[in-house]
Short mmCIF file of N, CA and C in Angstrom, two decimals:
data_model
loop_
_atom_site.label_atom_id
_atom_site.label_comp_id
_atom_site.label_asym_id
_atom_site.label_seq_id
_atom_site.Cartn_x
_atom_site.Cartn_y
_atom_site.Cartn_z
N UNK A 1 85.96 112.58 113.82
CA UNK A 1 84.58 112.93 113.58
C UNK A 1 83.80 111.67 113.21
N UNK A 2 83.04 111.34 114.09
CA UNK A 2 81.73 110.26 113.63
C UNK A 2 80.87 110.95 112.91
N UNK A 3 80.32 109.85 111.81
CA UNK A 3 79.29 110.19 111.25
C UNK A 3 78.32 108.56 111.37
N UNK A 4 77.51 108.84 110.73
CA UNK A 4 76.39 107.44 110.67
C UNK A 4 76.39 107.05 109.17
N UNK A 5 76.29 105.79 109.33
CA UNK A 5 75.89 105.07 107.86
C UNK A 5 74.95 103.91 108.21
N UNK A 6 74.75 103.52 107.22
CA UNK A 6 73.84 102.14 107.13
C UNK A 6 74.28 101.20 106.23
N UNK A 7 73.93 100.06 106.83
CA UNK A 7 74.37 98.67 106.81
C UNK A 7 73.54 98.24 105.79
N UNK A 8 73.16 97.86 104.49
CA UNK A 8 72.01 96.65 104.12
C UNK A 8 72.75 95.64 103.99
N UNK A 9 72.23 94.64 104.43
CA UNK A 9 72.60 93.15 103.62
C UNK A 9 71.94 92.34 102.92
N UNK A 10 72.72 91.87 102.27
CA UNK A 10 71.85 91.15 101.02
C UNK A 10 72.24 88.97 101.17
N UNK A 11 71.65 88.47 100.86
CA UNK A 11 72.11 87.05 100.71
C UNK A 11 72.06 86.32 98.80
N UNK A 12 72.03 87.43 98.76
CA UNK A 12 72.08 87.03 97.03
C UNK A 12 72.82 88.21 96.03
N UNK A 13 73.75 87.59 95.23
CA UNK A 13 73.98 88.59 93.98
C UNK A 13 73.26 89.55 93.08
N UNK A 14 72.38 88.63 92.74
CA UNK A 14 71.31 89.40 91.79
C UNK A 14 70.55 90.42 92.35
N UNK A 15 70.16 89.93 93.30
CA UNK A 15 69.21 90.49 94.60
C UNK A 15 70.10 92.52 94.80
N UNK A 16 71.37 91.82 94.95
CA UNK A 16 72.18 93.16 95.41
C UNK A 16 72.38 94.45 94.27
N UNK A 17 72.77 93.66 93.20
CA UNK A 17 73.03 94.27 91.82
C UNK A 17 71.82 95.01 91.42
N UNK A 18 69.82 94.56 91.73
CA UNK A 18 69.11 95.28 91.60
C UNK A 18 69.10 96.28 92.76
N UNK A 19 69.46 96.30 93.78
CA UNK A 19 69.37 97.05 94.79
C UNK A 19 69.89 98.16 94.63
N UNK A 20 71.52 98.03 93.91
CA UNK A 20 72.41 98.42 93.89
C UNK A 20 71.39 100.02 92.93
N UNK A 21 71.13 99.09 91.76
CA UNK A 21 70.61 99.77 90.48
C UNK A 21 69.17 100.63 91.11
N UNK A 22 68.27 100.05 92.23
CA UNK A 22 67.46 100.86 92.37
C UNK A 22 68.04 102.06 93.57
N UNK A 23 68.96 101.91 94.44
CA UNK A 23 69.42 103.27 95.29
C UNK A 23 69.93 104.08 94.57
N UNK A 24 71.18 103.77 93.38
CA UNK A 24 71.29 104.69 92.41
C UNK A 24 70.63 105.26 91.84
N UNK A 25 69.14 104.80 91.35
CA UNK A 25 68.27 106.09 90.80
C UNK A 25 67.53 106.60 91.74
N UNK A 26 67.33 106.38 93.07
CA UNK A 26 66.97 107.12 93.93
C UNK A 26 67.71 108.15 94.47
N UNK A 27 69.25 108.21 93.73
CA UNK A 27 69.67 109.55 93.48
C UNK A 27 70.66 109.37 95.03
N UNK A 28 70.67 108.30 95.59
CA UNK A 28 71.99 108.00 97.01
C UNK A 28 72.65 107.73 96.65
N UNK A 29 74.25 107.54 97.28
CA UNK A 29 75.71 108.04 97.11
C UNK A 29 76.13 106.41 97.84
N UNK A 30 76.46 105.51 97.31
CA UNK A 30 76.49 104.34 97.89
C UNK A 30 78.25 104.08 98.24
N UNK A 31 78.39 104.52 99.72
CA UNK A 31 79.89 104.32 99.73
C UNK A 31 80.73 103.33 99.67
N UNK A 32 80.03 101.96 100.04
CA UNK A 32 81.14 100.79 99.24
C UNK A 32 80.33 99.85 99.46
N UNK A 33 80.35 98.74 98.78
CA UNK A 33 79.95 97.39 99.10
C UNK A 33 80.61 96.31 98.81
N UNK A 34 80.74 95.65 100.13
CA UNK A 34 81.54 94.72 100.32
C UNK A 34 80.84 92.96 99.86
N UNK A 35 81.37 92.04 99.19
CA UNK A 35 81.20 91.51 99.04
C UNK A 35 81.95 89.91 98.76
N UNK A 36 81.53 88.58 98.75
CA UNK A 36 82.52 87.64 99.35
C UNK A 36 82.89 87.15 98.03
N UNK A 37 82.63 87.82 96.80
CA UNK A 37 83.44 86.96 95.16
C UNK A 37 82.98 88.21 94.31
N UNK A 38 84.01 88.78 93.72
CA UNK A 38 83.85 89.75 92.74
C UNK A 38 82.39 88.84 91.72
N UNK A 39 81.68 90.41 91.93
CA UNK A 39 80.14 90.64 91.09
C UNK A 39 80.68 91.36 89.71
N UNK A 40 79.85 90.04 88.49
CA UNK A 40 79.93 90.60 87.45
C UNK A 40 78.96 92.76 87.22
N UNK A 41 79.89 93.18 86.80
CA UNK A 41 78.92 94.35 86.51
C UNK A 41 78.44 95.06 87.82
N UNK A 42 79.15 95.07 89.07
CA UNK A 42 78.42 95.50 90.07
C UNK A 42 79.73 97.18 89.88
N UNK A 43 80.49 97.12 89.46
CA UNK A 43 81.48 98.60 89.02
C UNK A 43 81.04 99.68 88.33
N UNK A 44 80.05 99.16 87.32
CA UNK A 44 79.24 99.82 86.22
C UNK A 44 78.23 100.19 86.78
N UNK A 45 77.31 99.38 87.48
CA UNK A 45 75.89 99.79 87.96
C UNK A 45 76.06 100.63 89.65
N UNK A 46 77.41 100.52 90.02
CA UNK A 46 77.64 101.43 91.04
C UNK A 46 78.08 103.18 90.50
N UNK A 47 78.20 102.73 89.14
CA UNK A 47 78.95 104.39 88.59
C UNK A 47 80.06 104.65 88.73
N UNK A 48 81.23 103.60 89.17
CA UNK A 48 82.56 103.74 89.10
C UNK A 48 83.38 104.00 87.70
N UNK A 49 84.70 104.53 88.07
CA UNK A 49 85.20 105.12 86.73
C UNK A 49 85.64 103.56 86.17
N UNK A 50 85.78 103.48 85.09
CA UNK A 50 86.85 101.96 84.25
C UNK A 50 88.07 102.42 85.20
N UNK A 51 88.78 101.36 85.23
CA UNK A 51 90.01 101.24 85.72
C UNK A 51 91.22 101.51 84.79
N UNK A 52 92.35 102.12 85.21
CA UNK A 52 93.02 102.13 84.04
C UNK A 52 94.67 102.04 84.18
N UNK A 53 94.04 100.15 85.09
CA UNK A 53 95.28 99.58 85.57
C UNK A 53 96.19 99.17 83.95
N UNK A 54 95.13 98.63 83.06
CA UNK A 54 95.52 98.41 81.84
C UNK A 54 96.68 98.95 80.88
N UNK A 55 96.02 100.25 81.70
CA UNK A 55 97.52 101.05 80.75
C UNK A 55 98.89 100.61 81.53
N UNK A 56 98.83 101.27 82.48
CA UNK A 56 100.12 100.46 83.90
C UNK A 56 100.65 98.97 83.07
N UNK A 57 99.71 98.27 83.24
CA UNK A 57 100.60 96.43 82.14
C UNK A 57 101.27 97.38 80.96
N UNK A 58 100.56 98.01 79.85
CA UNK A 58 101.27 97.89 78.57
C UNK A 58 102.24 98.43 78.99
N UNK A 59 102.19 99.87 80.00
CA UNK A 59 104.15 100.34 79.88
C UNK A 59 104.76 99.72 80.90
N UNK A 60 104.37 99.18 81.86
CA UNK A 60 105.31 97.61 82.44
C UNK A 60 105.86 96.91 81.38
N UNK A 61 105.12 96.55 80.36
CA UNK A 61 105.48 95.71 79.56
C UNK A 61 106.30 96.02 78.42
N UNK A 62 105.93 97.43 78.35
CA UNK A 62 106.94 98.13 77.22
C UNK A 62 108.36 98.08 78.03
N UNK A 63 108.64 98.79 79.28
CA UNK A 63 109.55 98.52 79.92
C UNK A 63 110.41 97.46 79.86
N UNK A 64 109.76 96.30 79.82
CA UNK A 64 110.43 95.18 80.38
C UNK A 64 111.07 94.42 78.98
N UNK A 65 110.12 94.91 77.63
CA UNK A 65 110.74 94.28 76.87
C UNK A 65 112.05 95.35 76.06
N UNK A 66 112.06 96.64 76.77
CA UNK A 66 113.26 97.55 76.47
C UNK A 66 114.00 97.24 77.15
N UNK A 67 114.12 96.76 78.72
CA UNK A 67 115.30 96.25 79.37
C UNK A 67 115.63 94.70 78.57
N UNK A 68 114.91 93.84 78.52
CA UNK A 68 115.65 92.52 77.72
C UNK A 68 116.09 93.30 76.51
N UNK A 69 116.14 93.82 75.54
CA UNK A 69 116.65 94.54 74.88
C UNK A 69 118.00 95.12 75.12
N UNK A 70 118.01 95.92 75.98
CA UNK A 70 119.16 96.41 75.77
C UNK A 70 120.18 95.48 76.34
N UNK A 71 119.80 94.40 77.66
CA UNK A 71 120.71 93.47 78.59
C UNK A 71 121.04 92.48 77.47
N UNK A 72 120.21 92.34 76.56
CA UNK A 72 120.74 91.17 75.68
C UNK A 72 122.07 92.15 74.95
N UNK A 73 121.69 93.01 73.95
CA UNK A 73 122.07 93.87 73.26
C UNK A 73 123.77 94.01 74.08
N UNK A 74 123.72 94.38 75.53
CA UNK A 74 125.25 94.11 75.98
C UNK A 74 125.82 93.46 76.39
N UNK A 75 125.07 92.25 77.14
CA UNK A 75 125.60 90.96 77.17
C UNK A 75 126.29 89.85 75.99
N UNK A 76 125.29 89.80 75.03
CA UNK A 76 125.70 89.15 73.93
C UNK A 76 126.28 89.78 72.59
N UNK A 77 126.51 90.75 72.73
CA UNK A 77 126.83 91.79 71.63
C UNK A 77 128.27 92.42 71.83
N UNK A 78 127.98 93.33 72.86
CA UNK A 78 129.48 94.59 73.29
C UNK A 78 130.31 93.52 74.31
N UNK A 79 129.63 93.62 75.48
CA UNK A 79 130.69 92.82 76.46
C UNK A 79 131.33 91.57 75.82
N UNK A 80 130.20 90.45 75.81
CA UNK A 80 131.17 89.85 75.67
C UNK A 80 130.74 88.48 74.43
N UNK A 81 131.05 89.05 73.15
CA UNK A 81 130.47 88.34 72.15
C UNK A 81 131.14 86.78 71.50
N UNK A 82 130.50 86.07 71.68
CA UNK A 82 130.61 85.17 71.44
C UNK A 82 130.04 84.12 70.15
N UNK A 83 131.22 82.98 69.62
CA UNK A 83 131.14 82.78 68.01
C UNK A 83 130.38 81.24 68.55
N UNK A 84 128.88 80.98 68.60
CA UNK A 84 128.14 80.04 68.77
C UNK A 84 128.25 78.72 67.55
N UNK A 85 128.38 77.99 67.50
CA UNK A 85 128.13 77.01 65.82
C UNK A 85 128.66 77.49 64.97
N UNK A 86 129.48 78.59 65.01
CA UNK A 86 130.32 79.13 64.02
C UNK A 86 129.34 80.11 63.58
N UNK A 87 128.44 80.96 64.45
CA UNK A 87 127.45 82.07 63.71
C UNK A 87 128.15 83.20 64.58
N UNK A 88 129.15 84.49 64.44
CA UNK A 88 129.57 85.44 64.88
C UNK A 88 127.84 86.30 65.35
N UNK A 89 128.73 86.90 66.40
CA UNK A 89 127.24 87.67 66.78
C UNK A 89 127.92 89.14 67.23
N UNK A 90 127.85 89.58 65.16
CA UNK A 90 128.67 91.01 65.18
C UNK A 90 127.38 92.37 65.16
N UNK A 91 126.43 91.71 65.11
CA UNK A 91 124.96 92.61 65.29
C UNK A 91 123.42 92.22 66.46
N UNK A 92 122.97 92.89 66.69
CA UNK A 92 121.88 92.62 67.82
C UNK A 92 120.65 92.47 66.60
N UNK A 93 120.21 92.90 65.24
CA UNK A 93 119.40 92.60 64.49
C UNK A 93 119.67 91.26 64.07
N UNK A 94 120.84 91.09 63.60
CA UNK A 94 121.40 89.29 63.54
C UNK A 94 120.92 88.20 63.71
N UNK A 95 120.94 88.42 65.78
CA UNK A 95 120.22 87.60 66.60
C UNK A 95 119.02 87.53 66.52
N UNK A 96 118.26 88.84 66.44
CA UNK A 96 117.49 88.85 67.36
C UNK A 96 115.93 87.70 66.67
N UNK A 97 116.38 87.04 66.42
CA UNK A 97 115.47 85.63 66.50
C UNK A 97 115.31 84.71 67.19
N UNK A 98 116.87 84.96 67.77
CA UNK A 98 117.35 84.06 69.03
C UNK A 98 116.90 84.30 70.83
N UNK A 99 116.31 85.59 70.36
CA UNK A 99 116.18 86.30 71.44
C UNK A 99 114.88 86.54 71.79
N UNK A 100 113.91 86.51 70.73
CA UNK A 100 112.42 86.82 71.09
C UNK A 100 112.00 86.13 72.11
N UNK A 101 112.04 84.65 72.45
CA UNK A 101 111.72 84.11 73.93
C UNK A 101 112.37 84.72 75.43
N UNK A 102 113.25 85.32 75.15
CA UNK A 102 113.85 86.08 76.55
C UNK A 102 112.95 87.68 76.23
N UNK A 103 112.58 87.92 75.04
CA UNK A 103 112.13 89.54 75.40
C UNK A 103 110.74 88.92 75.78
N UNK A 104 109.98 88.14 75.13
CA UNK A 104 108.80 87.91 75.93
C UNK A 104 108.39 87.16 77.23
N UNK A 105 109.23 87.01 77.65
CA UNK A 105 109.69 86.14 78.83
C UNK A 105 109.57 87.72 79.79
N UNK A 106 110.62 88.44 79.44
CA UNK A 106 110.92 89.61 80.34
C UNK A 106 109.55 90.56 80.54
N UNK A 107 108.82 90.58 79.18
CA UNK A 107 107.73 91.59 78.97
C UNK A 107 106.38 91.30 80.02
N UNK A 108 106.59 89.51 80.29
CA UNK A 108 105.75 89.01 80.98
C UNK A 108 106.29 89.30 82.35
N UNK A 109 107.44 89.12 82.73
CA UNK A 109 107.41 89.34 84.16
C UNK A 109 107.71 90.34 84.50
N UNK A 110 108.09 91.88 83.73
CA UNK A 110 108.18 93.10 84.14
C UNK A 110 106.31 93.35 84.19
N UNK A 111 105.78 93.24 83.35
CA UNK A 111 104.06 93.44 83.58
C UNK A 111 103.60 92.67 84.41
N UNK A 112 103.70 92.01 84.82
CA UNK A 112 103.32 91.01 85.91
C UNK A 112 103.61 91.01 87.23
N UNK A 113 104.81 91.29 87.41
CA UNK A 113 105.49 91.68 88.98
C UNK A 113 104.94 93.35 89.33
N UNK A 114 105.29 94.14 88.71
CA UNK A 114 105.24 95.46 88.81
C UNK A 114 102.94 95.74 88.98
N UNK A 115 102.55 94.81 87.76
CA UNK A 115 100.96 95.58 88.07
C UNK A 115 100.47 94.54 89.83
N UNK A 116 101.29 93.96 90.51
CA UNK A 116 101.07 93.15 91.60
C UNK A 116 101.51 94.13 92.73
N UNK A 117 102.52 94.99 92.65
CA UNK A 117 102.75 96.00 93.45
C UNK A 117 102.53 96.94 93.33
N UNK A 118 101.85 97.61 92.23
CA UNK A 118 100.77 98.61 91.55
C UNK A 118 99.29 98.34 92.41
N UNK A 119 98.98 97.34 92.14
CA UNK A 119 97.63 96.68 92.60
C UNK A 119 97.79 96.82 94.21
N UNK A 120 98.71 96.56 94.75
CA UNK A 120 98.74 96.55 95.99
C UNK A 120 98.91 98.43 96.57
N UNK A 121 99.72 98.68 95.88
CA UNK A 121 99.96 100.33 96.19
C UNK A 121 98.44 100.70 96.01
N UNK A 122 97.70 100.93 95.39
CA UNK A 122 96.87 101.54 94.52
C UNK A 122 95.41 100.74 95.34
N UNK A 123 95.60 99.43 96.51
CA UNK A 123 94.14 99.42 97.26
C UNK A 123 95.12 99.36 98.37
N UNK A 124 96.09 99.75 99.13
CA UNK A 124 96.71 100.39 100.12
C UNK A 124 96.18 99.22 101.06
N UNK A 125 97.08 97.76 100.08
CA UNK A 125 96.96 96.48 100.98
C UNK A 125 98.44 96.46 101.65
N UNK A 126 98.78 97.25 102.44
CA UNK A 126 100.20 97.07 103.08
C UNK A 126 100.43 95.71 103.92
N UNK A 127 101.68 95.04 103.77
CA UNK A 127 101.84 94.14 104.72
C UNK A 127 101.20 94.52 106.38
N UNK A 128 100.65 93.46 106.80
CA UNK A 128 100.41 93.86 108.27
C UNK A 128 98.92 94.51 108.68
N UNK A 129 98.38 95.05 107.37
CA UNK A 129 97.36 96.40 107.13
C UNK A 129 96.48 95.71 108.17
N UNK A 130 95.28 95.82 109.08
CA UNK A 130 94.22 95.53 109.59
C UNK A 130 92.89 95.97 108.76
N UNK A 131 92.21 94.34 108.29
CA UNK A 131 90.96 94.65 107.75
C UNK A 131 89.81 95.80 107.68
N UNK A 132 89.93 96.12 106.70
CA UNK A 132 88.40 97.54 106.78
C UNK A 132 87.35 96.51 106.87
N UNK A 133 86.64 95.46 106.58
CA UNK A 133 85.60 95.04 106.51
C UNK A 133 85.15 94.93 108.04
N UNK A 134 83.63 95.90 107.48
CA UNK A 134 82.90 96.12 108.89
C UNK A 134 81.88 94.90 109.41
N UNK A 135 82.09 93.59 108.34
CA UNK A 135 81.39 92.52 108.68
C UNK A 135 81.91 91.04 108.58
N UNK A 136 81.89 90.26 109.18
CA UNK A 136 83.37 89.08 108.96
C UNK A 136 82.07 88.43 108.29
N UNK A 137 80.69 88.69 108.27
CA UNK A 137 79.97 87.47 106.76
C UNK A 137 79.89 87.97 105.81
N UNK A 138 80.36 89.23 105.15
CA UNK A 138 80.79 89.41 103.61
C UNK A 138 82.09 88.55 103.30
N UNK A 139 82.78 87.77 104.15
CA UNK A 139 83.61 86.79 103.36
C UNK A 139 83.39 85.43 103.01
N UNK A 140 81.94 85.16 103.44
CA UNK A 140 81.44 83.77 103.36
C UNK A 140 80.04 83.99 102.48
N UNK A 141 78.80 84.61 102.98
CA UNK A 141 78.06 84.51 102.44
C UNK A 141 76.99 85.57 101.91
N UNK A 142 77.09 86.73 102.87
CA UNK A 142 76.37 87.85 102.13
C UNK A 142 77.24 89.13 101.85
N UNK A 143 76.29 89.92 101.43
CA UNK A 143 76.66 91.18 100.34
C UNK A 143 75.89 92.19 101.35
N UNK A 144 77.43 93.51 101.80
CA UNK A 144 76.84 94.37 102.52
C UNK A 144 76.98 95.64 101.69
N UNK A 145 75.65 96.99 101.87
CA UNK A 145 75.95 97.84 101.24
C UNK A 145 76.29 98.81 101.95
N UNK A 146 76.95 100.12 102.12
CA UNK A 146 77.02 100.83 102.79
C UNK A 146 76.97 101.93 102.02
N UNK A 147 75.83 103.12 102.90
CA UNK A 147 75.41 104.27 102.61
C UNK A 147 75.26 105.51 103.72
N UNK A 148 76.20 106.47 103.69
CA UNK A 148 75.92 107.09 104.01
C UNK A 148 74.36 108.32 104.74
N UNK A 149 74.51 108.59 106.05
CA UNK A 149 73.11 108.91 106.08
C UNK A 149 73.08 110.11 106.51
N UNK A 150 72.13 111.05 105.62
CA UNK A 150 72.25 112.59 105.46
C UNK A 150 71.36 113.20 105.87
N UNK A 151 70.67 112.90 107.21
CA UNK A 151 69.27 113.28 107.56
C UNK A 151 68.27 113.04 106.66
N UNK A 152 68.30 111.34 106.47
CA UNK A 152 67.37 110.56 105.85
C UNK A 152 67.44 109.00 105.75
N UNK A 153 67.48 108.65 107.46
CA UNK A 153 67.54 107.55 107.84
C UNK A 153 66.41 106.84 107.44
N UNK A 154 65.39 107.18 108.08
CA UNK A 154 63.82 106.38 107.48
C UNK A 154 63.79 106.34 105.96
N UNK A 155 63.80 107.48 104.86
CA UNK A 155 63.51 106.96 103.75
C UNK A 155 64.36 105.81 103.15
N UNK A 156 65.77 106.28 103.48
CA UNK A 156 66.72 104.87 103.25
C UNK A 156 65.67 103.52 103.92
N UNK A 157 65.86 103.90 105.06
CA UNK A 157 65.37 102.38 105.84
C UNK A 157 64.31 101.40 104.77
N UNK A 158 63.06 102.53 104.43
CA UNK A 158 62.61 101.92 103.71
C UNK A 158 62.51 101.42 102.11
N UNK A 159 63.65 102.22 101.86
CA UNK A 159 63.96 101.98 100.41
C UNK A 159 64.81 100.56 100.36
N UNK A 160 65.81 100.69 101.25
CA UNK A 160 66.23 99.34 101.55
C UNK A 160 65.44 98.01 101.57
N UNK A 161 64.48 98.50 102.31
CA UNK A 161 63.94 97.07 102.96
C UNK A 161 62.75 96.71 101.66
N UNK A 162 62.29 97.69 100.53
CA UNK A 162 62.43 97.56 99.40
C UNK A 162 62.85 97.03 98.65
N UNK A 163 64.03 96.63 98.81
CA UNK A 163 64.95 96.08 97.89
C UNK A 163 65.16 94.61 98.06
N UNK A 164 65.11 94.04 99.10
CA UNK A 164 65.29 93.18 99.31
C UNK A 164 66.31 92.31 100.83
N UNK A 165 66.81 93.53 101.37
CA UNK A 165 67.60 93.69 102.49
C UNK A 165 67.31 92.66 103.60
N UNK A 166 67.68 92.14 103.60
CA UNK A 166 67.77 90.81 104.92
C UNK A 166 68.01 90.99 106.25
N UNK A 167 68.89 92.53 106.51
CA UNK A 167 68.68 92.91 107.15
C UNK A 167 69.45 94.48 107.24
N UNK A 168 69.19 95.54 108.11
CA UNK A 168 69.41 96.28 108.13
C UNK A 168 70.09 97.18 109.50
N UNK A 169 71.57 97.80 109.22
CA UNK A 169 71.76 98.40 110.77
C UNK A 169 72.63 99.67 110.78
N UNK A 170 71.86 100.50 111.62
CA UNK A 170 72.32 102.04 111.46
C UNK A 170 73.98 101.82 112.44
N UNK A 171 74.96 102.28 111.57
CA UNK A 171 76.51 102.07 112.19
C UNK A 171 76.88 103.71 112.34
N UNK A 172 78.13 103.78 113.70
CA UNK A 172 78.45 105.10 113.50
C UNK A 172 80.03 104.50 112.56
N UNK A 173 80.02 105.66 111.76
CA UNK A 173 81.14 105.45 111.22
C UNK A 173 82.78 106.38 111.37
N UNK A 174 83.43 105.91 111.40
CA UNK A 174 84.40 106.87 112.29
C UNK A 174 85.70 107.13 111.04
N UNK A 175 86.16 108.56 110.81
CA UNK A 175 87.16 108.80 109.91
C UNK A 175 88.10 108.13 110.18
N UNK A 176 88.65 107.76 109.04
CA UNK A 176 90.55 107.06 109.52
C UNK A 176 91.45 108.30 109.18
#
């Protein structure tokens, strides 16, 4: 099923971010905008939810510092314990002073590896994937918006060109 959308483009940040802020109170549904360097504040003034990759790191990270935990805990403890400088290592509380650089070591790269394949799961960047961007100059120099059009091509048109739009182009847009 085709439908139609529209194209604005912008050649400036600021320029876009008010644009952004005046189609939103004109009460339109702005389906994505693509752009060539993450915009401070353009997530907020689009009405997107917070992200809440954040939580994902802390229990990556809780994870990772329960596995160094317990791998130390049987490596150096049960399996196979060993009498260092003459300090027996008949407890895992004992050590564990010896050990805080391997649990934060681990905490960092269980949160770190895991929110990288989170991040990737979660914008469905698969190896191989073929680009969604419907414009190869949102990677160099301008900012495109895209809006859906609901039998109200002209008022868009001119609300756009309102805004500051550099230029403007009615696209059919096709479901994936």
């Amino acid at each position: 099923m085709a439908s139609k959308a529209i194209h604005a483009y912008y050649d400036d940040d600021d320029v876009l971010m008010l644009a952004v802020k005046k189609v939103k109170a004109a009460k339109h549904h702005i389906e994505e905008v693509y752009c060539p360097f993450p915009v401070h504040g353009l997530d907020k003034a689009m009405g997107l939810a917070p992200t809440r990759l954040a939580i994902t790191a802390f229990i990556y990270g809780c994870v990772g510092i329960s596995v160094a935990t317990l791998m130390m805990n049987y490596i150096m403890i049960e399996d196979w314990p060993q009498d260092i400088g003459g300090k027996p290592s008949f407890s895992y509380l004992e050590n564990m002073p010896a050990f805080v650089p391997i649990m934060f070591e681990l905490t960092v790269f269980f949160a770190a590896h895991l929110m990288v394949i989170t991040f990737y799961m979660r914008s469905r960047l698969w190896p191989f994937k073929e680009a969604e961007n419907p414009d190869v100059r949102t990677t160099d120099d301008h900012f495109l918006m895209e809006i859906d059009i609901h039998d109200n091509e002209k008022e868009l048109k001119d609300l756009l060109l309102d805004t500051g739009a550099v230029e403007i182009n009615i696209v059919e847009k096709t479901s994936h």
